[in-house]
Short mmCIF file of C-alpha atoms in Angstrom, two decimals:
data_model
loop_
_atom_site.label_atom_id
_atom_site.label_comp_id
_atom_site.label_asym_id
_atom_site.label_seq_id
_atom_site.Cartn_x
_atom_site.Cartn_y
_atom_site.Cartn_z
CA MET A 213 90.43 147.23 38.85
CA ASP A 214 90.80 146.15 35.24
CA ASN A 215 92.91 143.08 35.97
CA LYS A 216 96.23 143.20 34.20
CA GLN A 217 97.99 140.12 32.94
CA MET A 218 100.37 138.45 35.36
CA PRO A 219 104.02 138.79 34.22
CA ILE A 220 104.79 135.09 33.83
CA GLY A 221 108.42 134.75 32.74
CA ILE A 222 108.91 138.50 32.11
CA GLU A 223 112.49 139.43 33.00
CA ASP A 224 112.85 142.69 31.06
CA TYR A 225 111.67 145.75 33.00
CA LYS A 226 110.80 147.78 29.90
CA LYS A 227 108.63 144.96 28.55
CA LEU A 228 106.96 144.68 31.96
CA ILE A 229 105.97 148.35 32.04
CA GLU A 230 105.17 148.93 28.37
CA GLY A 231 103.32 145.61 28.12
CA ASN A 232 100.91 146.79 30.80
CA TYR A 233 101.58 143.77 33.01
CA TYR A 234 100.74 143.80 36.68
CA PHE A 235 103.77 144.63 38.79
CA ILE A 236 104.82 145.45 42.32
CA ASP A 237 106.88 148.62 42.54
CA LYS A 238 110.45 147.87 43.68
CA THR A 239 111.98 151.24 42.78
CA GLY A 240 112.63 151.80 46.47
CA PHE A 241 115.72 149.66 45.84
CA ILE A 242 117.06 152.32 43.47
CA MET A 243 116.44 155.03 46.05
CA SER A 244 118.30 153.07 48.72
CA LEU A 245 121.26 152.64 46.34
CA ILE A 246 121.32 156.37 45.62
CA ASP A 247 121.24 157.10 49.36
CA GLY A 248 124.35 154.98 49.78
CA HIS A 249 125.94 151.80 48.47
CA SER A 250 129.10 149.72 48.72
CA ASP A 251 131.64 149.54 45.92
CA VAL A 252 130.62 145.95 45.17
CA THR A 253 127.43 144.34 46.50
CA LEU A 254 126.57 140.66 46.14
CA ILE A 255 122.92 139.77 46.81
CA THR A 256 122.09 136.05 47.08
CA ARG A 257 118.54 134.73 46.76
CA PRO A 258 116.94 131.44 45.61
CA ARG A 259 115.96 131.01 41.99
CA ARG A 260 112.67 132.51 40.77
CA PHE A 261 112.74 135.44 43.20
CA GLY A 262 112.98 138.20 40.59
CA LYS A 263 116.73 138.82 40.49
CA THR A 264 117.02 139.24 36.72
CA LEU A 265 113.98 141.55 36.48
CA THR A 266 115.32 143.73 39.29
CA MET A 267 118.74 144.00 37.65
CA SER A 268 116.99 144.94 34.40
CA MET A 269 115.18 147.72 36.29
CA LEU A 270 118.54 149.09 37.47
CA LYS A 271 119.88 149.02 33.92
CA TYR A 272 116.97 151.04 32.50
CA PHE A 273 117.22 153.57 35.31
CA TYR A 274 120.95 154.28 35.25
CA ALA A 275 121.74 153.81 31.52
CA ASN A 276 122.63 157.01 29.65
CA ASP A 277 121.17 155.85 26.35
CA ASP A 278 117.47 156.37 25.44
CA VAL A 279 117.23 158.57 28.54
CA ALA A 280 113.89 160.23 27.72
CA GLU A 281 112.22 156.94 26.78
CA ASN A 282 113.56 155.16 29.85
CA ARG A 283 112.39 158.01 32.08
CA LYS A 284 108.80 157.18 31.15
CA LEU A 285 109.28 153.72 32.66
CA PHE A 286 109.58 155.27 36.13
CA GLU A 287 107.15 158.19 36.03
CA LYS A 288 104.30 156.30 37.68
CA CYS A 289 106.53 154.50 40.19
CA ASP A 290 107.43 155.56 43.72
CA ILE A 291 110.74 156.97 42.55
CA GLY A 292 108.91 159.18 40.04
CA LEU A 293 106.70 160.90 42.62
CA SER A 294 107.21 164.61 43.15
CA ASP A 295 108.58 164.00 46.64
CA ASN A 296 111.41 161.97 45.11
CA LYS A 297 112.65 164.43 42.48
CA LYS A 298 116.17 164.31 43.91
CA TYR A 299 116.42 160.62 43.02
CA MET A 300 115.32 161.13 39.41
CA THR A 301 118.30 163.45 38.87
CA GLU A 302 120.39 160.25 38.84
CA GLN A 303 118.32 158.69 36.06
CA GLY A 304 120.15 158.25 32.74
CA LYS A 305 123.50 159.56 33.99
CA TYR A 306 125.86 156.60 33.65
CA PRO A 307 127.15 154.06 31.18
CA VAL A 308 125.95 150.62 32.30
CA LEU A 309 127.68 147.29 31.79
CA PHE A 310 124.89 144.75 32.23
CA LEU A 311 125.33 141.03 31.64
CA THR A 312 123.85 137.80 32.90
CA PHE A 313 125.67 134.49 33.32
CA LYS A 314 122.46 132.47 33.72
CA ASP A 315 122.72 130.90 30.26
CA ILE A 316 126.34 129.77 30.60
CA LYS A 317 125.76 126.04 30.96
CA ALA A 318 128.62 124.06 29.49
CA ASP A 319 129.65 120.40 29.60
CA ASN A 320 133.36 121.18 29.67
CA PHE A 321 135.81 124.01 30.29
CA ASP A 322 136.49 124.80 26.62
CA SER A 323 132.76 125.11 25.96
CA MET A 324 132.37 127.40 28.98
CA LYS A 325 135.09 129.74 27.69
CA LYS A 326 133.45 129.83 24.26
CA GLN A 327 130.12 130.77 25.84
CA PHE A 328 131.81 133.55 27.79
CA ALA A 329 133.45 134.73 24.56
CA MET A 330 130.01 134.91 22.93
CA ILE A 331 128.62 137.01 25.79
CA ILE A 332 131.63 139.33 25.64
CA SER A 333 131.26 139.65 21.85
CA ASP A 334 127.61 140.58 22.28
CA ILE A 335 128.49 143.30 24.84
CA TYR A 336 131.15 144.74 22.56
CA GLY A 337 128.76 144.55 19.63
CA ARG A 338 126.09 146.57 21.46
CA ASN A 339 128.61 149.33 22.18
CA ARG A 340 130.25 149.77 18.76
CA ASP A 341 129.80 153.57 18.93
CA ILE A 342 132.62 153.83 21.45
CA MET A 343 135.13 152.63 18.85
CA SER A 344 135.16 156.21 17.52
CA VAL A 345 137.31 157.33 20.48
CA LEU A 346 139.61 154.32 20.66
CA ALA A 347 143.25 154.16 19.63
CA ASP A 348 144.30 151.73 16.90
CA ASP A 349 145.59 149.06 19.32
CA GLU A 350 142.34 149.34 21.29
CA LYS A 351 140.32 148.92 18.09
CA GLU A 352 142.37 145.82 17.28
CA TYR A 353 141.51 144.33 20.69
CA TYR A 354 137.86 145.38 20.20
CA ASN A 355 137.62 143.61 16.86
CA LYS A 356 139.20 140.46 18.30
CA ALA A 357 136.50 140.45 20.97
CA LEU A 358 133.80 140.80 18.31
CA ARG A 359 135.23 137.83 16.38
CA TYR A 360 135.68 135.54 19.44
CA GLU A 361 139.44 135.68 18.92
CA LEU A 362 140.58 136.78 22.38
CA SER A 363 143.07 134.50 24.12
CA ASP A 364 142.18 133.12 27.56
CA GLU A 365 144.28 135.83 29.21
CA GLU A 366 142.71 138.58 27.09
CA LEU A 367 139.23 137.23 27.77
CA ARG A 368 139.78 137.53 31.53
CA PHE A 369 140.42 141.26 31.14
CA SER A 370 137.66 141.87 28.59
CA LEU A 371 135.14 143.30 31.07
CA LYS A 372 137.69 145.61 32.64
CA ARG A 373 138.76 146.80 29.17
CA MET A 374 135.11 147.52 28.36
CA THR A 375 134.76 149.73 31.45
CA GLU A 376 137.86 151.65 30.31
CA TYR A 377 136.39 152.13 26.83
CA LEU A 378 132.98 153.17 28.20
CA TYR A 379 134.59 155.71 30.49
CA LYS A 380 136.72 157.07 27.68
CA TYR A 381 133.63 157.57 25.52
CA ASN A 382 131.18 158.82 28.20
CA LYS A 383 133.48 160.58 30.66
CA GLU A 384 131.46 158.96 33.44
CA LYS A 385 132.27 155.98 35.65
CA VAL A 386 130.50 152.74 34.83
CA VAL A 387 127.69 151.01 36.75
CA ILE A 388 128.35 147.26 36.57
CA LEU A 389 125.44 144.79 36.87
CA ILE A 390 126.20 141.05 36.79
CA ASP A 391 123.22 138.71 37.10
CA GLU A 392 123.42 135.04 38.24
CA TYR A 393 127.20 135.17 38.55
CA ASP A 394 127.40 131.65 40.05
CA THR A 395 125.55 129.67 37.36
CA PRO A 396 128.76 128.73 35.48
CA ILE A 397 130.29 127.45 38.73
CA GLN A 398 127.30 125.29 39.51
CA CYS A 399 127.27 123.85 36.01
CA ALA A 400 131.01 123.17 36.19
CA TYR A 401 130.42 121.08 39.29
CA ASP A 402 127.35 119.37 37.85
CA ALA A 403 129.10 118.41 34.59
CA ARG A 404 129.79 114.75 33.94
CA GLU A 405 133.50 115.55 33.75
CA LYS A 406 133.81 118.22 36.45
CA TYR A 407 135.84 121.32 35.65
CA TYR A 408 134.93 123.13 38.88
CA HIS A 409 138.41 124.32 39.81
CA GLU A 410 139.16 125.56 36.28
CA ALA A 411 135.84 127.44 36.27
CA ILE A 412 136.54 128.98 39.68
CA ASP A 413 139.94 130.18 38.49
CA PHE A 414 138.51 131.66 35.28
CA VAL A 415 135.53 133.45 36.88
CA LYS A 416 137.77 134.69 39.68
CA GLY A 417 140.11 136.23 37.11
CA LEU A 418 137.27 137.76 35.09
CA LEU A 419 135.44 139.28 38.07
CA GLY A 420 138.58 140.20 39.99
CA ALA A 421 139.93 142.21 37.07
CA VAL A 422 136.77 144.30 36.61
CA LEU A 423 135.75 144.69 40.27
CA LYS A 424 139.03 145.15 42.17
CA THR A 425 140.57 148.64 42.33
CA ASN A 426 138.93 149.61 39.05
CA ASP A 427 138.92 153.42 38.98
CA ARG A 428 136.54 153.36 36.00
CA MET A 429 133.83 151.65 38.09
CA ASN A 430 131.12 153.67 39.83
CA PHE A 431 129.70 150.69 41.72
CA ALA A 432 128.74 147.08 41.02
CA ILE A 433 125.78 144.86 41.92
CA LEU A 434 126.00 141.08 41.56
CA THR A 435 123.24 138.55 42.11
CA GLY A 436 123.34 134.80 42.48
CA VAL A 437 122.04 131.89 44.53
CA LEU A 438 125.21 131.03 46.43
CA ARG A 439 128.04 133.02 47.85
CA ILE A 440 131.09 131.16 46.59
CA ALA A 441 133.64 131.35 49.40
CA LYS A 442 136.11 134.20 49.55
CA GLU A 443 138.87 131.62 49.49
CA SER A 444 137.91 130.92 45.88
CA ILE A 445 136.20 133.55 43.69
CA PHE A 446 136.25 136.60 45.96
CA SER A 447 139.55 136.12 47.76
CA ASP A 448 141.07 139.28 46.25
CA LEU A 449 138.05 141.55 46.79
CA ASN A 450 138.26 143.65 49.94
CA ASN A 451 135.39 145.93 48.84
CA LEU A 452 132.68 143.24 48.74
CA ASP A 453 129.43 143.64 50.71
CA VAL A 454 127.48 140.37 50.86
CA CYS A 455 123.71 140.61 51.42
CA SER A 456 122.44 137.06 51.91
CA VAL A 457 119.09 135.64 52.97
CA LEU A 458 120.20 136.30 56.55
CA SER A 459 120.91 140.00 55.98
CA ASP A 460 118.51 142.86 56.75
CA LYS A 461 119.97 145.03 53.99
CA TYR A 462 117.76 144.94 50.87
CA SER A 463 115.68 142.21 52.54
CA ASP A 464 112.39 143.26 50.89
CA VAL A 465 113.73 143.86 47.37
CA PHE A 466 113.36 140.32 46.04
CA GLY A 467 110.01 138.60 46.58
CA PHE A 468 106.71 139.96 47.95
CA ASN A 469 106.30 141.17 51.52
CA GLY A 470 103.02 141.29 53.46
CA LYS A 471 102.00 144.70 52.12
CA ASP A 472 102.66 143.56 48.55
CA ILE A 473 100.44 140.51 49.02
CA ASP A 474 97.63 142.55 50.56
CA LYS A 475 97.72 144.88 47.54
CA ILE A 476 97.80 142.05 44.99
CA LEU A 477 94.90 140.18 46.58
CA TYR A 478 92.86 143.38 46.93
CA ASP A 479 93.51 144.41 43.32
CA TYR A 480 92.32 141.02 42.05
CA GLY A 481 89.40 140.67 44.46
CA LEU A 482 90.99 137.69 46.17
CA THR A 483 91.26 138.84 49.78
CA ASP A 484 89.39 135.69 50.85
CA LYS A 485 92.36 133.63 49.56
CA LYS A 486 94.93 135.14 51.91
CA GLU A 487 95.12 132.21 54.36
CA GLU A 488 95.61 129.80 51.49
CA VAL A 489 98.39 131.96 50.03
CA ILE A 490 100.05 132.15 53.45
CA GLU A 491 99.95 128.38 53.93
CA TRP A 492 101.37 127.58 50.52
CA TYR A 493 103.64 130.44 49.43
CA ASP A 494 104.60 132.48 52.53
CA GLY A 495 107.10 131.57 55.21
CA TYR A 496 110.46 132.72 53.83
CA ARG A 497 112.43 135.06 55.99
CA PHE A 498 115.10 137.26 54.45
CA GLY A 499 116.80 139.15 57.26
CA SER A 500 113.90 140.26 59.47
CA GLU A 501 111.45 140.53 56.56
CA ASN A 502 108.70 137.96 55.97
CA ILE A 503 108.65 137.10 52.26
CA TYR A 504 106.32 135.26 49.86
CA ASN A 505 107.58 133.44 46.79
CA PRO A 506 106.79 135.86 43.92
CA TRP A 507 106.88 133.27 41.14
CA SER A 508 104.44 130.98 42.92
CA VAL A 509 102.03 133.77 43.85
CA ILE A 510 101.74 135.12 40.31
CA LYS A 511 101.37 131.57 38.94
CA TYR A 512 98.69 130.83 41.54
CA ILE A 513 96.67 133.91 40.54
CA ASP A 514 97.24 133.32 36.83
CA ASN A 515 95.92 129.75 37.25
CA HIS A 516 92.67 130.92 38.87
CA CYS A 517 93.90 130.21 42.41
CA LYS A 518 94.70 126.57 41.81
CA VAL A 519 96.79 125.41 44.75
CA GLN A 520 99.87 123.45 43.70
CA ALA A 521 103.66 123.59 43.79
CA TYR A 522 104.73 126.10 41.13
CA TRP A 523 108.25 126.86 42.31
CA THR A 524 111.05 124.59 41.36
CA ASN A 525 114.71 125.09 41.96
CA THR A 526 115.69 125.34 38.32
CA GLY A 527 119.33 124.54 39.07
CA SER A 528 119.98 120.82 38.93
CA TYR A 529 122.24 120.89 41.99
CA SER A 530 123.69 117.42 41.60
CA ILE A 531 125.86 118.49 44.54
CA LEU A 532 122.78 117.88 46.71
CA SER A 533 122.49 114.32 45.44
CA GLU A 534 126.13 113.62 46.10
CA SER A 535 126.13 115.28 49.50
CA LEU A 536 123.01 113.52 50.70
CA GLY A 537 124.46 110.27 49.48
CA ASN A 538 127.68 110.94 51.38
CA GLU A 539 125.78 111.71 54.56
CA GLY A 540 123.96 108.43 54.13
CA PHE A 541 121.36 107.57 56.71
CA SER A 542 122.83 109.98 59.29
CA MET A 543 120.64 112.75 57.83
CA GLU A 544 117.37 110.87 58.12
CA THR A 545 116.52 112.01 61.64
CA SER A 546 116.88 115.67 60.65
CA MET A 547 114.76 115.15 57.54
CA GLU A 548 112.11 113.43 59.65
CA LYS A 549 111.95 116.46 61.95
CA LEU A 550 111.68 118.87 59.02
CA LEU A 551 108.82 116.98 57.38
CA ASN A 552 107.01 116.82 60.69
CA GLY A 553 107.11 120.62 60.74
CA ASP A 554 109.81 120.87 63.40
CA PRO A 555 112.97 123.00 63.07
CA VAL A 556 116.53 121.70 62.97
CA SER A 557 119.64 123.47 64.24
CA ALA A 558 122.66 124.22 62.06
CA TRP A 559 125.73 126.43 62.16
CA ILE A 560 125.57 128.54 59.02
CA ASP A 561 128.69 129.40 57.03
CA GLU A 562 127.55 131.09 53.85
CA GLY A 563 130.91 130.94 52.11
CA ILE A 564 130.16 127.90 49.96
CA ILE A 565 133.01 125.66 48.84
CA TYR A 566 131.38 122.97 46.71
CA ASP A 567 133.94 120.31 47.55
CA GLU A 568 133.10 120.65 51.26
CA ILE A 569 129.28 120.58 51.13
CA GLY A 570 129.07 116.83 51.64
CA GLN A 571 131.50 116.84 54.57
CA SER A 572 129.09 117.95 57.31
CA ASN A 573 125.41 118.43 58.05
CA ASN A 574 126.01 122.15 58.70
CA LYS A 575 127.40 122.77 55.22
CA LEU A 576 124.57 120.81 53.63
CA PHE A 577 121.95 122.74 55.60
CA THR A 578 123.64 125.98 54.52
CA MET A 579 123.17 124.85 50.92
CA LEU A 580 119.50 124.00 51.56
CA LEU A 581 119.02 127.42 53.17
CA THR A 582 120.56 129.45 50.35
CA THR A 583 118.80 127.49 47.60
CA GLY A 584 115.35 128.03 49.16
CA TYR A 585 114.46 124.63 50.60
CA LEU A 586 114.81 125.89 54.18
CA THR A 587 114.41 129.25 55.92
CA PRO A 588 115.51 130.68 59.29
CA PHE A 589 113.03 130.37 62.10
CA GLY A 590 112.77 131.93 65.55
CA ASN A 591 116.14 133.66 65.73
CA ASP A 592 118.13 136.39 64.05
CA GLY A 593 120.68 134.14 62.40
CA SER A 594 123.82 135.45 60.81
CA GLU A 595 126.90 133.93 59.35
CA GLN A 596 128.72 131.66 61.81
CA ASP A 597 125.66 131.71 64.11
CA GLU A 598 123.56 128.71 64.97
CA CYS A 599 120.21 128.91 63.15
CA GLN A 600 116.90 127.19 63.64
CA LEU A 601 115.82 126.13 60.14
CA ARG A 602 112.48 124.86 58.87
CA ILE A 603 110.63 124.20 55.63
CA PRO A 604 108.90 127.49 54.70
CA ASN A 605 105.47 126.32 53.54
CA LYS A 606 103.34 123.55 52.05
CA GLU A 607 104.64 124.16 48.54
CA VAL A 608 108.26 123.68 49.55
CA ALA A 609 107.34 120.71 51.75
CA SER A 610 106.06 118.87 48.68
CA ILE A 611 109.06 119.90 46.59
CA PHE A 612 111.43 119.11 49.45
CA LYS A 613 110.13 115.59 49.57
CA ARG A 614 110.58 115.17 45.83
CA ASP A 615 113.89 116.97 45.29
CA VAL A 616 115.74 116.21 48.52
CA LEU A 617 114.33 113.08 50.10
CA GLU A 618 114.14 111.13 46.85
CA ARG A 619 117.83 111.93 46.36
CA MET A 620 118.49 110.46 49.78
CA SER A 621 117.01 107.22 48.50
CA GLY A 622 119.61 107.17 45.73
CA ASN A 623 118.95 104.22 43.41
CA ARG A 624 116.75 102.36 45.84
CA SER A 625 113.59 101.02 44.28
CA SER A 626 110.44 102.91 45.28
CA VAL A 627 108.46 99.78 44.34
CA ILE A 628 110.27 97.76 47.01
CA GLU A 629 110.00 100.58 49.55
CA ASN A 630 106.26 100.94 48.94
CA ALA A 631 105.79 97.19 49.25
CA LEU A 632 107.72 97.23 52.50
CA ILE A 633 105.52 99.99 53.93
CA GLU A 634 102.41 98.13 52.80
CA LYS A 635 103.56 95.10 54.83
CA LEU A 636 104.42 97.34 57.79
CA LEU A 637 100.85 98.67 57.92
CA LYS A 638 99.29 95.20 57.63
CA GLY A 639 100.60 93.90 60.96
CA ASP A 640 102.12 90.69 59.52
CA ALA A 641 105.61 90.25 61.03
CA GLY A 642 106.52 87.41 58.66
CA GLU A 643 105.71 89.43 55.52
CA LEU A 644 107.54 92.48 56.90
CA GLU A 645 110.62 90.34 57.63
CA ARG A 646 110.68 89.02 54.07
CA ALA A 647 110.27 92.50 52.62
CA LEU A 648 113.00 93.94 54.86
CA SER A 649 115.35 91.06 54.06
CA ASP A 650 114.82 91.64 50.34
CA PHE A 651 115.53 95.36 50.73
CA ILE A 652 118.71 94.81 52.79
CA LEU A 653 119.99 92.14 50.41
CA ASN A 654 119.65 94.39 47.36
CA TYR A 655 120.35 97.89 48.65
CA VAL A 656 122.52 97.73 51.77
CA SER A 657 126.26 97.07 52.01
CA TYR A 658 127.44 94.47 54.51
CA PHE A 659 130.00 96.96 55.80
CA ASP A 660 127.29 99.50 56.72
CA VAL A 661 125.17 97.28 58.93
CA SER A 662 127.23 97.30 62.11
CA THR A 663 125.14 99.40 64.48
CA GLU A 664 121.59 99.68 65.75
CA GLY A 665 121.70 103.33 64.71
CA PHE A 666 122.19 102.32 61.09
CA TYR A 667 118.98 100.26 61.02
CA HIS A 668 117.15 103.01 62.85
CA GLY A 669 118.29 105.54 60.22
CA MET A 670 117.61 103.16 57.36
CA MET A 671 113.99 102.75 58.44
CA LEU A 672 113.56 106.52 58.71
CA GLY A 673 114.89 106.79 55.16
CA ILE A 674 112.38 104.24 53.93
CA LEU A 675 109.55 106.01 55.72
CA VAL A 676 110.00 109.33 53.91
CA CYS A 677 107.21 108.36 51.53
CA ILE A 678 104.70 107.85 54.36
CA PHE A 679 104.66 111.46 55.60
CA ASP A 680 101.45 112.17 53.67
CA THR A 681 99.49 109.72 55.82
CA HIS A 682 101.51 109.48 59.04
CA LYS A 683 103.62 111.57 61.34
CA VAL A 684 106.92 109.81 61.97
CA LYS A 685 108.54 110.22 65.39
CA SER A 686 111.75 108.72 66.71
CA ASN A 687 113.40 108.42 70.12
CA LYS A 688 110.39 110.05 71.76
CA GLU A 689 109.37 109.53 75.36
CA SER A 690 106.20 107.52 75.85
CA GLY A 691 105.09 105.39 78.77
CA TYR A 692 108.16 104.40 80.80
CA GLY A 693 110.83 104.95 78.17
CA ARG A 694 111.68 106.05 74.64
CA PHE A 695 110.58 104.08 71.60
CA ASP A 696 112.85 103.86 68.54
CA ILE A 697 110.27 104.78 65.87
CA ALA A 698 106.50 105.28 65.92
CA LEU A 699 104.04 106.14 63.17
CA TYR A 700 101.12 108.38 64.16
CA PRO A 701 98.24 108.24 61.64
CA LYS A 702 96.85 111.55 60.41
CA ARG A 703 93.39 110.03 59.86
CA PRO A 704 91.23 109.02 62.85
CA ASP A 705 90.83 105.49 61.48
CA GLY A 706 94.50 105.08 60.57
CA VAL A 707 96.92 102.45 61.80
CA GLY A 708 99.65 103.25 64.32
CA VAL A 709 103.00 101.45 64.35
CA ILE A 710 105.81 101.07 66.92
CA LEU A 711 109.26 99.75 66.01
CA GLU A 712 111.98 98.69 68.45
CA PHE A 713 115.43 97.53 67.32
CA LYS A 714 118.01 95.21 68.89
CA SER A 715 121.52 94.36 67.74
CA SER A 716 122.32 90.64 67.99
CA SER A 717 125.82 89.35 68.63
CA SER A 718 125.20 86.24 66.50
CA GLU A 719 122.63 84.88 64.09
CA LYS A 720 121.40 82.31 66.63
CA ASP A 721 120.31 85.15 68.94
CA LEU A 722 118.14 86.91 66.34
CA GLU A 723 114.83 85.34 67.36
CA LYS A 724 115.46 85.85 71.11
CA ASP A 725 116.48 89.49 70.66
CA ALA A 726 113.52 90.28 68.40
CA ARG A 727 111.14 88.89 71.04
CA GLU A 728 112.91 90.93 73.73
CA ALA A 729 112.46 94.06 71.62
CA LEU A 730 108.76 93.30 71.20
CA LYS A 731 108.42 92.61 74.95
CA GLN A 732 110.12 95.94 75.70
CA ILE A 733 107.40 97.76 73.76
CA ASP A 734 104.75 96.19 76.01
CA ASP A 735 106.69 96.37 79.29
CA LYS A 736 107.47 100.05 78.88
CA LYS A 737 104.03 100.86 77.48
CA TYR A 738 105.38 102.66 74.42
CA GLU A 739 101.87 102.72 72.96
CA THR A 740 100.72 105.22 75.63
CA GLU A 741 100.97 108.31 73.40
CA LEU A 742 99.26 106.58 70.50
CA ARG A 743 96.40 105.52 72.79
CA GLN A 744 96.10 109.07 74.11
CA ALA A 745 95.82 110.20 70.48
CA ASN A 746 92.82 107.81 70.13
CA VAL A 747 94.60 105.44 67.77
CA ASN A 748 92.70 102.15 68.04
CA THR A 749 94.82 99.88 65.84
CA ILE A 750 98.50 99.70 66.78
CA TYR A 751 100.99 97.23 65.31
CA LYS A 752 104.15 96.52 67.31
CA TYR A 753 107.33 95.10 65.84
CA GLY A 754 110.49 93.91 67.55
CA ILE A 755 113.32 93.84 65.01
CA SER A 756 116.76 92.31 65.57
CA PHE A 757 119.68 92.16 63.19
CA CYS A 758 123.12 90.67 62.81
CA GLY A 759 124.99 91.90 59.74
CA LYS A 760 122.55 91.54 56.84
CA MET A 761 120.45 88.94 58.69
CA ILE A 762 117.23 90.20 60.24
CA ARG A 763 114.36 88.90 62.36
CA VAL A 764 110.95 90.51 62.93
CA GLU A 765 108.51 89.54 65.70
#
């Protein structure tokens, strides 16, 4: 084929089609909506999975302005085929209220309201023709909206008022499309001076007014990354259908499925690259559908098949930093399993309440699932079900390490951590003891260091930056017992390491307990698995501690 340009950053469906960009036909989504839809549907997907472009496609299909021109955008698509004539009878029939919240990113509540007022003014400005059928008091309200003069209470009802005006002018019920509805909520939480609860209350009022028992609404589609809990934004909506990453409904709409990838690679003469694409950009599962990251695939092809991490979670999600910090070292074992390619178990509750994310591992894993860092694995998970979760692919593994594990390190110095690991791999107990003592003195609170489990978790946290060269295992059976931590080299000539910890009751027992820990490694033959893996060089360390005092043998 004559290779078309990849649609990097194209979020307008008309520009995509008229610009002759390469695209994968997703008009099957429109047909499924025409076959049947809920009053209000919320679809949650990670960032960069084509939500805005898909919502733009819906706008151009349903909108009753420029009908003939918009019809051309669908003539060569699946929905435009002769077998699908019944679906095209719905094209251009309805007034459409389309808006995106993705650019509402304010430092404070007043600024957020002003940004909403600007969006509302723009919507009213694009529909000035309808003023011809409005009464004088309605025109007065309309002009206030244009001039950003609506009060807070009036602003909350501005979208509902617009649906009333559109219906009055068109004599047809309105299709409502709201893209990235949760961006203002995320930004409110991320702000230096949080205004999360004020933002929740405002967005709840705005959306509740336009979506609840609105007899001028045909149906509504919302997209976002997170489902904010019903107890907050959606508490008053009884007509809401949530389609999350765990739902089968619309599971193949956002992202590329296997057939899409086969077509793309064939069209570009890249069928020999399929295994590479699978390793790096496949692995997501939405409902029962296997999905590739669309942004990363088109970037990969556009960059002449250069393998690298293209996807980034464009939301800052400071909530992740805070939550991981709150969990402290208790999360390190789970992170170790994930980076080793193993799944972790979590009970998923998709109704996100930001204030609660840092209160349990399950809520944090739910956040990592919905934002795209993790994906379900090996079971048909659903809300309130226990899920097996894993990192989807090599791309996300590298991003996961950067975005999540570095946040777990907080303000700890990577220079000190790297120096500590360098000593660990040299086999010098004295140098390792000095490096560990320096780390504990500068970065560990005296009140934290009360259990053996803390030191075990602390070391796993330090070792996150060694996953490129070693596989880290903890509490694994080997020989006649279970070692605390072992490092398995990925290279044949690499160094293996075994760590065993002991808690000392007093400082005078540190040396004795460290030697006992080292002796335990030999007595119970913890090196057995490493020897079976043909690791020739193995360093063994017995580590004892009492408060912030430490001894290494």
